[in-house]
């Protein structure tokens, strides 16, 4: 994720407080490090940055005294390259006359860095934001002018990102984007002097102006204090777009126009899946993880709550795709059940959104004492888990604000699927269809789940069943329903239902089935056990005439095959839980009694 903000004003002035306020409003996109660069008319760049939260770093480096006519700030959500001063953004080019910052991921960062080092450029960090700056410098050194150098760099920088850059002997800022968002603001200060600004997102712009222009992929925007110029990256031709006036209030804007963070985060899933897939393709750490898994005597997948459900599906993927047995285990149960049998040949993948869950850290500590290799899979880089494991993989989701985990779950599943593909020697590029399939799933199921929520709202007790790779999805769907609707929803293996719980079924009793495409006949049996007793069998799965003929309700998913389909099935379940919660008048973002990070036993 990460966030950028840049401003161009009409005259030299104190810019530190304006940039700090903008950075504060981007904190939701990252808080591992922050930096500010100001550019003055006398040819000076003042760059101050460090690891830590905005308010701490702002005081430590006295951001308030920073002045200039142009300024850039960046909030970092670390992926690769630890949160540190050198990796903090913005970054300078080799001789310090250009400064830039980005958000997102440049997935060919490693190759480009090597190329720039070989060319003799001064590369100071591991961070891909610095690579963006050098990518421009590379073309300037070849004699291109500034704007053409940025356009050419755009072609070299692969991934999803937004990038802003300024040159000290100039009066403008330039910005480009690929995949990520980028918005420009046009306004006047309290004395009626014009300014322009650019940012990854609206919350940093709206306190300054409501007149905005949204930038698209393959466009380059130039900002002067009193006007902007939009051009095509490809041929440099001028493009014209009328500014729009944003009327939404700040609360709605911070939620990306959605009424709750949970709904926003549900809809962010395709984009963060795209980002994590890009990153996994490029990260050298992945090869280390694969090697260690291959050599392991026993492999454990360890987590709590939603992260444990990802471990469960990971274990199904490892077995089904790579013929590799992995033991999924709830972190606290690992200690009495498996730790006594662990030795130095074993490997544990410790999975956690926060990287701070005490139950997970306790298990890691015990496991490592017995010589086991611990590998982290975490969203919050710089968390205790990433600092305590030999090696870790990032989930690349940015800040997940809503208490119920959504986008971090799907990226955990995507990460496991990716690892399983690699272990199986299959081409992971097949997984690149996932983001588009997720988008399609959200489009296809949203209205249906909203309507269904109204109908099942009357029930305070229900079941969610799955089989094989959809068994963990059923557990996850049930957890989401429990967590934010306060109804009792039990997740279960579909074949177990007849061994007792079937007695709960009465007229209209809702039972949700997540149907794996390869096991339709088995699910059809389960459906009939429910419907013949008057129950309501709600089926989520790839469209199939056998399911349609038997189900009370069919929630059709796009065709995706046995590995990807279970991942898609969780999306309508998240939507259902969300809509029931809202229908009940609850706040799904902050369910009662719960906390996002559980640092207690
Ligand atoms: C449910 C949820 C929790 C967490 C669990 C572990 O929506 O978010 O069940 O999954 O508390 O948290 P992490 O993943 O931070 O270790």
Coordinates of C-alpha atoms and ligand atoms in Angstrom, one line a residue:
X1 CA 0.0 0.0 0.0
X2 CA 1.9 3.1 1.3
X3 CA 0.7 6.7 0.6
X4 CA 2.2 9.7 -1.3
X5 CA 1.3 13.4 -1.3
X6 CA 2.9 16.2 -3.2
X7 CA 2.2 19.9 -3.3
X8 CA 3.2 22.9 -5.6
X9 CA 2.6 26.3 -4.2
X10 CA 2.9 29.9 -5.6
X11 CA 5.7 31.1 -3.3
X12 CA 8.3 30.0 -0.8
X13 CA 6.7 29.2 2.5
X14 CA 6.7 26.9 5.5
X15 CA 5.4 23.6 4.1
X16 CA 6.3 21.3 6.9
X17 CA 2.9 21.5 8.7
X18 CA 0.9 21.1 5.5
X19 CA 2.8 18.0 4.5
X20 CA 2.7 16.5 8.1
X21 CA -1.1 17.0 8.1
X22 CA -1.4 15.3 4.7
X23 CA 0.9 12.5 5.9
X24 CA -1.3 12.0 9.1
X25 CA -4.3 11.6 6.9
X26 CA -2.6 8.9 4.9
X27 CA -1.6 6.9 8.0
X28 CA -4.3 4.3 7.3
X29 CA -2.1 3.3 4.2
X30 CA 1.0 2.7 6.3
X31 CA 2.8 3.8 9.4
X32 CA 6.2 2.0 9.3
X33 CA 8.1 5.2 8.3
X34 CA 7.5 8.7 7.1
X35 CA 9.5 11.3 5.3
X36 CA 9.2 14.8 3.9
X37 CA 11.2 16.5 1.1
X38 CA 10.8 20.2 0.4
X39 CA 12.3 21.9 -2.8
X40 CA 13.2 25.6 -2.7
X41 CA 13.7 28.1 -5.4
X42 CA 17.4 28.5 -4.4
X43 CA 18.0 24.9 -5.6
X44 CA 17.9 23.2 -2.2
X45 CA 16.2 19.9 -1.3
X46 CA 15.6 19.5 2.4
X47 CA 14.9 15.7 3.1
X48 CA 14.0 14.4 6.5
X49 CA 12.7 10.9 7.1
X50 CA 12.8 7.9 9.5
X51 CA 11.1 4.8 10.6
X52 CA 8.2 5.4 13.0
X53 CA 4.9 7.1 13.2
X54 CA 4.2 10.5 11.7
X55 CA 3.8 12.4 15.0
X56 CA 7.0 11.0 16.5
X57 CA 9.2 11.5 13.4
X58 CA 7.7 15.0 12.8
X59 CA 8.8 16.1 16.3
X60 CA 12.2 14.3 16.1
X61 CA 13.1 16.0 12.8
X62 CA 11.2 19.3 13.4
X63 CA 9.2 19.0 10.2
X64 CA 7.4 22.2 11.1
X65 CA 10.4 24.3 10.2
X66 CA 10.7 22.8 6.6
X67 CA 10.1 25.4 3.9
X68 CA 10.0 25.5 0.1
X69 CA 7.7 26.0 -2.8
X70 CA 7.2 22.3 -3.5
X71 CA 7.0 19.4 -1.2
X72 CA 6.6 15.6 -1.1
X73 CA 5.6 13.3 1.8
X74 CA 5.4 9.5 1.9
X75 CA 3.9 7.0 4.4
X76 CA 5.4 3.6 4.1
X77 CA 3.8 0.2 4.7
X78 CA 6.9 -2.0 4.5
X79 CA 6.9 -5.1 2.2
X80 CA 10.5 -5.9 1.4
X81 CA 13.3 -3.7 2.8
X82 CA 12.9 -3.4 6.6
X83 CA 11.3 -0.2 8.1
X84 CA 14.4 1.9 8.6
X85 CA 15.7 5.4 7.9
X86 CA 17.5 4.4 4.7
X87 CA 14.4 2.6 3.3
X88 CA 12.1 5.4 4.3
X89 CA 10.9 7.6 1.5
X90 CA 11.2 10.1 -0.3
X91 CA 14.5 9.2 -2.1
X92 CA 17.1 11.3 -3.9
X93 CA 18.8 10.4 -7.1
X94 CA 22.6 9.9 -7.2
X95 CA 23.7 13.5 -7.1
X96 CA 20.7 14.7 -5.0
X97 CA 19.0 17.1 -7.5
X98 CA 15.9 15.0 -7.9
X99 CA 13.6 13.6 -5.2
X100 CA 10.6 11.2 -5.5
X101 CA 8.4 8.8 -3.6
X102 CA 6.0 6.0 -4.6
X103 CA 3.3 3.8 -3.2
X104 CA 2.7 0.2 -4.3
X105 CA 5.2 -2.4 -5.5
X106 CA 7.7 -2.3 -8.3
X107 CA 8.0 -6.0 -8.9
X108 CA 11.2 -5.9 -11.0
X109 CA 12.9 -3.9 -8.3
X110 CA 15.7 -6.4 -7.7
X111 CA 16.8 -6.5 -11.4
X112 CA 16.5 -2.7 -11.9
X113 CA 18.6 -2.1 -8.7
X114 CA 21.3 -4.4 -10.0
X115 CA 21.2 -2.6 -13.4
X116 CA 21.5 0.8 -11.8
X117 CA 24.4 -0.2 -9.5
X118 CA 26.2 -1.6 -12.5
X119 CA 25.6 1.7 -14.3
X120 CA 27.4 3.5 -11.4
X121 CA 24.3 5.2 -9.9
X122 CA 24.3 5.7 -6.2
X123 CA 21.7 3.2 -4.8
X124 CA 21.3 3.7 -1.0
X125 CA 18.4 1.5 0.0
X126 CA 16.6 -1.7 -0.9
X127 CA 13.4 0.2 -1.4
X128 CA 11.6 0.2 -4.7
X129 CA 10.7 3.9 -4.4
X130 CA 14.4 4.7 -4.8
X131 CA 14.4 2.5 -7.9
X132 CA 11.6 4.7 -9.4
X133 CA 13.9 7.8 -9.0
X134 CA 16.9 6.0 -10.5
X135 CA 14.7 4.8 -13.4
X136 CA 14.2 8.4 -14.3
X137 CA 17.8 9.4 -13.6
X138 CA 18.9 6.5 -16.0
X139 CA 17.2 8.3 -18.9
X140 CA 18.2 11.8 -17.9
X141 CA 21.8 10.5 -18.0
X142 CA 21.2 9.4 -21.6
X143 CA 20.2 13.0 -22.5
X144 CA 16.4 12.8 -22.3
X145 CA 14.5 15.8 -20.9
X146 CA 12.7 15.3 -17.5
X147 CA 9.2 14.5 -18.8
X148 CA 10.4 12.1 -21.4
X149 CA 12.7 10.4 -18.9
X150 CA 9.7 9.8 -16.6
X151 CA 7.6 8.5 -19.6
X152 CA 10.4 6.0 -20.5
X153 CA 10.9 5.0 -16.9
X154 CA 7.2 4.2 -16.7
X155 CA 7.8 1.5 -19.4
X156 CA 10.6 0.0 -17.3
X157 CA 8.9 -0.1 -13.9
X158 CA 6.6 -3.1 -13.7
X159 CA 4.0 -3.6 -11.0
X160 CA 1.2 -1.5 -9.4
X161 CA 2.3 1.8 -8.1
X162 CA 1.9 5.6 -8.1
X163 CA 4.9 7.8 -8.2
X164 CA 5.6 11.6 -7.7
X165 CA 9.0 13.3 -8.5
X166 CA 10.5 16.7 -8.7
X167 CA 13.7 18.3 -9.9
X168 CA 15.4 21.0 -7.9
X169 CA 16.0 23.3 -10.9
X170 CA 12.3 23.4 -11.9
X171 CA 9.0 24.7 -10.7
X172 CA 6.8 21.6 -11.2
X173 CA 6.1 18.1 -9.9
X174 CA 5.3 15.1 -12.1
X175 CA 3.3 12.0 -11.2
X176 CA 2.4 8.7 -12.9
X177 CA 0.4 5.6 -11.9
X178 CA 0.0 2.0 -12.8
X179 CA -2.8 0.1 -11.1
X180 CA -2.8 2.2 -7.9
X181 CA -5.0 5.3 -7.4
X182 CA -3.8 8.8 -8.0
X183 CA -5.8 12.0 -7.5
X184 CA -4.9 15.7 -8.2
X185 CA -6.3 18.6 -6.3
X186 CA -6.6 22.3 -7.5
X187 CA -7.2 25.0 -4.9
X188 CA -6.4 28.4 -3.4
X189 CA -4.8 29.1 -0.1
X190 CA -6.3 31.4 2.6
X191 CA -4.8 34.4 0.7
X192 CA -6.2 33.4 -2.6
X193 CA -2.9 32.1 -4.1
X194 CA -3.3 29.0 -6.3
X195 CA -1.8 25.7 -5.5
X196 CA -2.0 22.1 -6.8
X197 CA -1.4 18.8 -5.1
X198 CA -1.4 15.1 -5.9
X199 CA -1.9 12.1 -3.7
X200 CA -2.6 8.3 -3.6
X201 CA -6.0 9.1 -2.1
X202 CA -8.6 11.8 -1.3
X203 CA -8.3 12.1 2.5
X204 CA -5.0 14.0 2.3
X205 CA -6.4 16.4 -0.4
X206 CA -9.9 17.2 0.8
X207 CA -9.0 19.4 3.7
X208 CA -7.2 21.6 1.2
X209 CA -9.6 21.5 -1.8
X210 CA -12.6 19.7 -3.1
X211 CA -11.8 20.3 -6.8
X212 CA -10.1 17.2 -8.1
X213 CA -9.0 15.3 -11.2
X214 CA -8.6 11.6 -11.2
X215 CA -5.5 10.3 -13.0
X216 CA -5.7 7.0 -15.0
X217 CA -3.1 4.4 -15.9
X218 CA -0.8 5.4 -18.8
X219 CA -1.1 9.1 -18.0
X220 CA 1.5 11.6 -16.8
X221 CA 0.4 14.7 -14.9
X222 CA 2.5 17.8 -14.5
X223 CA 1.6 20.1 -11.7
X224 CA 2.4 23.9 -11.6
X225 CA 1.1 26.0 -8.8
X226 CA -1.7 27.5 -11.0
X227 CA -2.5 24.7 -13.4
X228 CA -1.9 21.1 -14.4
X229 CA -1.2 19.4 -17.7
X230 CA -2.3 15.8 -18.5
X231 CA -0.5 13.8 -21.1
X232 CA -0.5 10.3 -22.5
X233 CA 2.6 8.4 -21.3
X234 CA 2.8 6.5 -24.6
X235 CA 3.0 9.4 -27.1
X236 CA 3.2 12.5 -24.9
X237 CA 0.0 13.9 -26.5
X238 CA -2.1 16.3 -24.4
X239 CA -5.2 14.9 -22.7
X240 CA -8.1 16.9 -21.3
X241 CA -10.3 16.1 -18.3
X242 CA -12.6 18.5 -16.5
X243 CA -12.1 18.7 -12.7
X244 CA -14.9 17.3 -10.5
X245 CA -16.1 18.6 -7.2
X246 CA -16.1 16.1 -4.4
X247 CA -19.2 16.5 -2.1
X248 CA -18.8 13.5 0.2
X249 CA -17.9 14.0 3.8
X250 CA -14.5 13.1 5.1
X251 CA -15.7 10.0 7.0
X252 CA -17.2 8.5 3.7
X253 CA -14.1 9.5 1.8
X254 CA -11.8 7.7 4.3
X255 CA -13.9 4.7 3.7
X256 CA -13.3 5.0 0.0
X257 CA -17.0 5.9 -0.5
X258 CA -18.2 2.7 1.3
X259 CA -20.3 2.9 4.4
X260 CA -17.8 0.7 6.4
X261 CA -14.2 -0.2 6.2
X262 CA -15.2 -3.9 6.0
X263 CA -17.0 -3.3 2.7
X264 CA -14.1 -1.3 1.4
X265 CA -11.7 -4.0 2.4
X266 CA -13.8 -6.7 0.8
X267 CA -13.7 -4.7 -2.4
X268 CA -9.9 -4.2 -2.1
X269 CA -9.4 -8.0 -2.4
X270 CA -8.8 -8.2 -6.1
X271 CA -6.2 -5.4 -6.0
X272 CA -4.3 -6.7 -3.0
X273 CA -4.3 -10.2 -4.5
X274 CA -2.8 -8.7 -7.7
X275 CA -0.1 -7.0 -5.6
X276 CA 0.8 -10.1 -3.5
X277 CA 1.0 -12.3 -6.7
X278 CA 3.4 -9.8 -8.3
X279 CA 5.5 -9.7 -5.2
X280 CA 5.7 -13.4 -4.7
X281 CA 6.9 -13.8 -8.3
X282 CA 9.8 -11.4 -7.6
X283 CA 10.7 -12.0 -4.0
X284 CA 13.9 -14.0 -3.5
X285 CA 12.6 -14.9 0.0
X286 CA 10.1 -17.2 -1.7
X287 CA 12.9 -19.5 -3.0
X288 CA 14.3 -19.8 0.5
X289 CA 10.8 -20.6 1.9
X290 CA 10.3 -23.3 -0.9
X291 CA 13.7 -24.8 -0.2
X292 CA 13.1 -25.1 3.5
X293 CA 9.6 -26.6 3.0
X294 CA 11.1 -29.2 0.6
X295 CA 13.7 -30.2 3.0
X296 CA 11.4 -30.4 6.1
X297 CA 10.9 -33.6 7.9
X298 CA 7.5 -32.4 9.1
X299 CA 5.7 -29.2 8.0
X300 CA 3.3 -27.3 10.4
X301 CA 1.0 -24.5 9.4
X302 CA 0.2 -22.5 12.5
X303 CA -2.2 -19.7 13.2
X304 CA -5.3 -18.6 15.1
X305 CA -8.9 -17.7 14.0
X306 CA -9.1 -16.6 10.4
X307 CA -5.3 -17.1 9.9
X308 CA -5.8 -20.7 11.1
X309 CA -8.5 -21.2 8.4
X310 CA -5.9 -20.1 5.9
X311 CA -3.6 -22.7 7.3
X312 CA -6.3 -25.4 6.9
X313 CA -6.8 -24.5 3.2
X314 CA -3.0 -24.3 2.8
X315 CA -2.7 -27.8 4.0
X316 CA -5.3 -29.0 1.5
X317 CA -3.5 -27.2 -1.4
X318 CA -0.1 -28.6 -0.4
X319 CA -1.5 -32.1 -0.4
X320 CA -3.8 -31.8 -3.5
X321 CA -1.4 -29.9 -5.7
X322 CA 2.1 -30.9 -4.5
X323 CA 1.5 -34.2 -2.8
X324 CA 3.0 -32.8 0.4
X325 CA 1.5 -33.4 3.8
X326 CA 1.4 -30.4 6.1
X327 CA -0.1 -30.3 9.6
X328 CA -2.5 -27.3 10.2
X329 CA -2.7 -26.5 13.9
X330 CA -4.2 -23.8 16.1
X331 CA -1.2 -22.1 17.7
X332 CA -2.0 -22.7 21.4
X333 CA -2.7 -26.4 20.7
X334 CA 0.6 -26.7 19.0
X335 CA 2.4 -26.4 22.3
X336 CA 0.8 -29.5 24.1
X337 CA 0.1 -31.6 21.0
X338 CA 3.2 -31.2 18.7
X339 CA 6.0 -29.3 20.4
X340 CA 7.2 -32.3 22.4
X341 CA 7.7 -34.2 19.1
X342 CA 9.4 -31.3 17.1
X343 CA 13.0 -31.3 16.1
X344 CA 15.5 -29.2 14.1
X345 CA 14.5 -30.9 10.8
X346 CA 10.9 -29.5 11.1
X347 CA 9.6 -26.3 9.6
X348 CA 6.6 -24.2 10.8
X349 CA 4.8 -21.5 8.8
X350 CA 3.4 -19.1 11.4
X351 CA 0.6 -17.1 9.8
X352 CA -0.7 -13.9 11.3
X353 CA -2.3 -10.7 10.0
X354 CA -1.0 -8.6 12.9
X355 CA 2.2 -10.5 13.6
X356 CA 1.5 -9.8 17.2
X357 CA -0.9 -12.5 18.3
X358 CA 0.4 -13.8 21.6
X359 CA -0.8 -17.3 21.0
X360 CA 1.2 -17.5 17.8
X361 CA 4.3 -15.9 19.3
X362 CA 4.1 -18.4 22.2
X363 CA 4.0 -21.3 19.8
X364 CA 6.9 -19.8 17.8
X365 CA 9.0 -19.4 20.9
X366 CA 8.5 -23.0 22.0
X367 CA 9.0 -24.4 18.5
X368 CA 12.3 -22.5 18.0
X369 CA 13.6 -23.6 21.4
X370 CA 13.3 -27.2 20.1
X371 CA 15.2 -26.2 17.0
X372 CA 12.4 -25.9 14.5
X373 CA 12.7 -23.3 11.7
X374 CA 10.0 -20.7 11.9
X375 CA 8.9 -18.9 8.8
X376 CA 6.5 -15.9 9.1
X377 CA 3.6 -15.0 6.8
X378 CA 2.4 -11.6 8.1
X379 CA 0.7 -8.4 7.0
X380 CA 2.4 -6.0 9.5
X381 CA 6.0 -6.0 8.6
X382 CA 8.2 -4.9 11.5
X383 CA 5.8 -6.8 13.8
X384 CA 7.3 -9.2 16.4
X385 CA 6.6 -12.2 14.1
X386 CA 8.6 -10.8 11.3
X387 CA 11.4 -9.9 13.6
X388 CA 11.5 -13.3 15.3
X389 CA 11.4 -15.6 12.3
X390 CA 14.4 -16.7 10.2
X391 CA 12.5 -15.6 7.1
X392 CA 9.0 -14.1 6.3
X393 CA 6.7 -13.3 3.5
X394 CA 4.5 -10.2 3.4
X395 CA 0.8 -10.3 2.8
X396 CA 0.9 -6.8 1.0
X397 CA -2.6 -5.8 2.1
X398 CA -1.9 -2.4 3.7
X399 CA -3.7 -1.4 6.8
X400 CA -6.7 -3.7 7.6
X401 CA -8.8 -1.4 9.8
X402 CA -12.0 -3.4 10.1
X403 CA -11.8 -6.0 13.0
X404 CA -13.1 -8.9 10.9
X405 CA -10.2 -10.1 8.6
X406 CA -11.1 -10.2 5.0
X407 CA -8.4 -9.1 2.5
X408 CA -5.7 -10.5 4.7
X409 CA -7.4 -13.9 4.7
X410 CA -7.7 -14.0 0.9
X411 CA -4.0 -13.0 0.5
X412 CA -3.0 -15.7 3.0
X413 CA -4.9 -18.2 0.8
X414 CA -3.4 -16.8 -2.4
X415 CA 0.1 -17.1 -0.8
X416 CA -0.5 -20.7 0.1
X417 CA -1.9 -21.4 -3.3
X418 CA 1.2 -19.8 -4.9
X419 CA 3.6 -21.8 -2.7
X420 CA 1.6 -25.0 -3.5
X421 CA 2.0 -24.3 -7.3
X422 CA 5.7 -23.7 -6.9
X423 CA 6.2 -26.9 -4.8
X424 CA 4.2 -28.8 -7.5
X425 CA 6.4 -27.4 -10.3
X426 CA 3.3 -25.8 -11.8
X427 CA 3.3 -22.4 -13.6
X428 CA 2.2 -19.8 -11.0
X429 CA 1.2 -17.4 -13.9
X430 CA -2.0 -19.5 -14.1
X431 CA -2.9 -17.7 -10.8
X432 CA -2.9 -14.3 -12.5
X433 CA -6.5 -14.8 -13.3
X434 CA -7.5 -14.6 -9.6
X435 CA -7.9 -10.8 -9.3
X436 CA -10.3 -10.7 -12.3
X437 CA -12.2 -13.7 -11.0
X438 CA -12.5 -12.0 -7.6
X439 CA -13.9 -8.9 -9.2
X440 CA -16.4 -10.9 -11.2
X441 CA -17.4 -12.8 -8.1
X442 CA -18.1 -9.6 -6.2
X443 CA -20.1 -8.2 -9.1
X444 CA -22.1 -11.5 -9.5
X445 CA -23.0 -12.1 -5.9
X446 CA -23.3 -8.7 -4.2
X447 CA -27.0 -8.0 -4.8
X448 CA -27.9 -11.6 -4.2
X449 CA -26.1 -11.7 -0.8
X450 CA -27.8 -8.4 0.2
X451 CA -31.2 -9.8 -0.6
X452 CA -30.4 -13.1 1.2
X453 CA -29.2 -11.2 4.2
X454 CA -32.7 -9.7 4.6
X455 CA -34.2 -13.2 4.4
X456 CA -31.9 -15.1 6.9
X457 CA -31.7 -12.2 9.3
X458 CA -34.6 -13.7 11.3
X459 CA -32.4 -16.7 12.2
X460 CA -30.1 -16.7 15.1
X461 CA -28.7 -20.1 14.5
X462 CA -27.4 -21.6 11.2
X463 CA -24.7 -23.8 9.7
X464 CA -22.1 -23.3 7.0
X465 CA -20.8 -26.5 5.4
X466 CA -17.9 -27.4 3.1
X467 CA -15.8 -30.3 1.9
X468 CA -12.1 -30.6 0.9
X469 CA -10.8 -27.1 0.1
X470 CA -14.2 -25.5 0.9
X471 CA -14.2 -27.0 4.4
X472 CA -11.9 -24.2 5.7
X473 CA -14.0 -21.7 3.7
X474 CA -17.1 -22.9 5.5
X475 CA -15.3 -22.4 8.9
X476 CA -14.2 -18.9 7.8
X477 CA -17.7 -18.0 6.6
X478 CA -19.2 -19.2 9.9
X479 CA -16.6 -17.2 11.8
X480 CA -17.5 -14.0 9.9
X481 CA -21.2 -14.5 10.5
X482 CA -20.6 -15.2 14.3
X483 CA -18.2 -12.3 14.7
X484 CA -20.3 -9.5 13.3
X485 CA -23.9 -10.6 13.4
X486 CA -23.7 -12.2 16.9
X487 CA -25.8 -15.1 15.6
X488 CA -24.5 -18.6 16.3
X489 CA -23.2 -20.1 13.0
X490 CA -21.3 -23.3 13.0
X491 CA -18.9 -24.2 10.3
X492 CA -18.6 -27.9 9.7
X493 CA -17.5 -30.6 7.2
X494 CA -20.6 -31.2 5.1
X495 CA -20.4 -35.0 5.6
X496 CA -20.4 -34.6 9.4
X497 CA -23.7 -32.8 9.4
X498 CA -25.7 -36.0 9.3
X499 CA -23.9 -37.4 12.3
X500 CA -25.8 -35.2 14.7
X501 CA -26.4 -31.5 13.8
X502 CA -29.0 -32.5 11.2
X503 CA -31.5 -32.7 14.1
X504 CA -31.4 -28.8 14.2
X505 CA -33.1 -28.6 10.8
X506 CA -36.7 -27.4 10.8
X507 CA -38.9 -25.5 8.3
X508 CA -36.8 -22.8 6.6
X509 CA -33.7 -23.5 8.7
X510 CA -30.7 -22.0 6.7
X511 CA -27.8 -24.3 5.9
X512 CA -25.1 -22.8 3.6
X513 CA -23.0 -25.1 1.4
X514 CA -19.7 -24.0 -0.1
X515 CA -19.5 -26.5 -3.0
X516 CA -16.2 -27.7 -4.4
X517 CA -16.5 -28.1 -8.2
X518 CA -15.0 -31.7 -8.1
X519 CA -17.4 -33.0 -5.4
X520 CA -20.8 -31.9 -6.6
X521 CA -22.6 -35.3 -6.1
X522 CA -21.5 -35.4 -2.4
X523 CA -22.8 -31.9 -1.9
X524 CA -26.1 -32.8 -3.6
X525 CA -26.6 -35.6 -1.1
X526 CA -26.0 -33.1 1.7
X527 CA -28.4 -30.6 0.2
X528 CA -31.1 -33.2 0.0
X529 CA -30.7 -34.3 3.6
X530 CA -31.5 -30.7 4.5
X531 CA -34.2 -29.9 2.0
X532 CA -36.2 -33.1 2.6
X533 CA -36.6 -32.0 6.2
X534 CA -37.9 -28.5 5.2
X535 CA -34.5 -26.8 5.6
X536 CA -33.2 -24.1 3.2
X537 CA -30.1 -25.2 1.4
X538 CA -28.2 -22.1 0.2
X539 CA -25.4 -23.2 -2.2
X540 CA -22.3 -21.2 -3.2
X541 CA -20.4 -22.8 -6.0
X542 CA -19.6 -22.9 -9.7
X543 CA -22.8 -22.8 -11.7
X544 CA -23.9 -26.5 -12.1
X545 CA -27.2 -27.9 -13.2
X546 CA -27.1 -30.5 -10.5
X547 CA -26.6 -27.9 -7.8
X548 CA -29.3 -25.7 -9.3
X549 CA -31.8 -28.5 -9.5
X550 CA -31.4 -29.4 -5.8
X551 CA -30.5 -26.2 -3.9
X552 CA -33.1 -23.8 -2.4
X553 CA -30.9 -20.9 -3.5
X554 CA -27.9 -21.0 -5.9
X555 CA -25.2 -18.4 -5.5
X556 CA -23.2 -18.9 -8.7
X557 CA -19.5 -18.3 -8.9
X558 CA -17.5 -17.8 -12.1
X559 CA -15.8 -21.0 -13.4
X560 CA -12.4 -21.2 -11.9
X561 CA -11.6 -24.8 -11.2
X562 CA -11.1 -26.8 -8.0
X563 CA -8.2 -24.8 -6.5
X564 CA -9.4 -21.2 -7.1
X565 CA -13.1 -21.7 -6.7
X566 CA -12.9 -22.2 -2.9
X567 CA -11.1 -18.9 -2.6
X568 CA -13.9 -17.2 -4.5
X569 CA -16.5 -18.8 -2.3
X570 CA -15.4 -16.8 0.7
X571 CA -16.3 -13.5 -0.9
X572 CA -20.1 -13.9 -0.9
X573 CA -19.8 -15.3 2.6
X574 CA -18.0 -12.1 3.7
X575 CA -20.7 -10.0 2.0
X576 CA -23.5 -12.0 3.6
X577 CA -22.0 -11.5 7.1
X578 CA -21.6 -7.8 6.3
X579 CA -25.1 -7.3 5.1
X580 CA -26.7 -9.3 8.0
X581 CA -24.6 -7.2 10.5
X582 CA -25.8 -4.0 9.0
X583 CA -29.4 -5.2 8.8
X584 CA -29.2 -5.8 12.5
X585 CA -28.0 -2.3 13.2
X586 CA -24.5 -3.4 14.3
X587 CA -21.2 -1.8 13.3
X588 CA -19.3 -4.6 11.4
X589 CA -16.0 -2.7 11.7
X590 CA -16.0 -2.8 15.5
X591 CA -17.9 -5.9 16.8
X592 CA -18.5 -6.0 20.5
X593 CA -16.0 -7.7 22.8
X594 CA -13.3 -8.1 20.1
X595 CA -10.0 -6.5 19.3
X596 CA -8.0 -6.5 16.1
X597 CA -4.8 -7.5 17.7
X598 CA -4.8 -10.1 20.6
X599 CA -1.6 -9.7 22.5
X600 CA -2.9 -11.6 25.6
X601 CA -2.9 -15.4 26.4
Ligands
LIG1 C1 -11.5 -12.9 12.6 C2 -10.1 -12.4 12.9 C3 -9.4 -13.2 14.0 C4 -7.9 -13.2 13.7 C5 -7.1 -13.9 14.9 C6 -5.7 -14.0 14.6 O1 -12.0 -12.1 11.6 O2 -9.6 -11.5 12.5 O3 -9.9 -14.5 14.1 O4 -7.7 -14.0 12.5 O5 -7.3 -13.1 16.0 O6 -5.1 -12.7 14.3 P1 -3.8 -12.6 13.5 O7 -4.0 -13.0 12.1 O8 -3.5 -11.1 13.6 O9 -2.8 -13.4 14.2

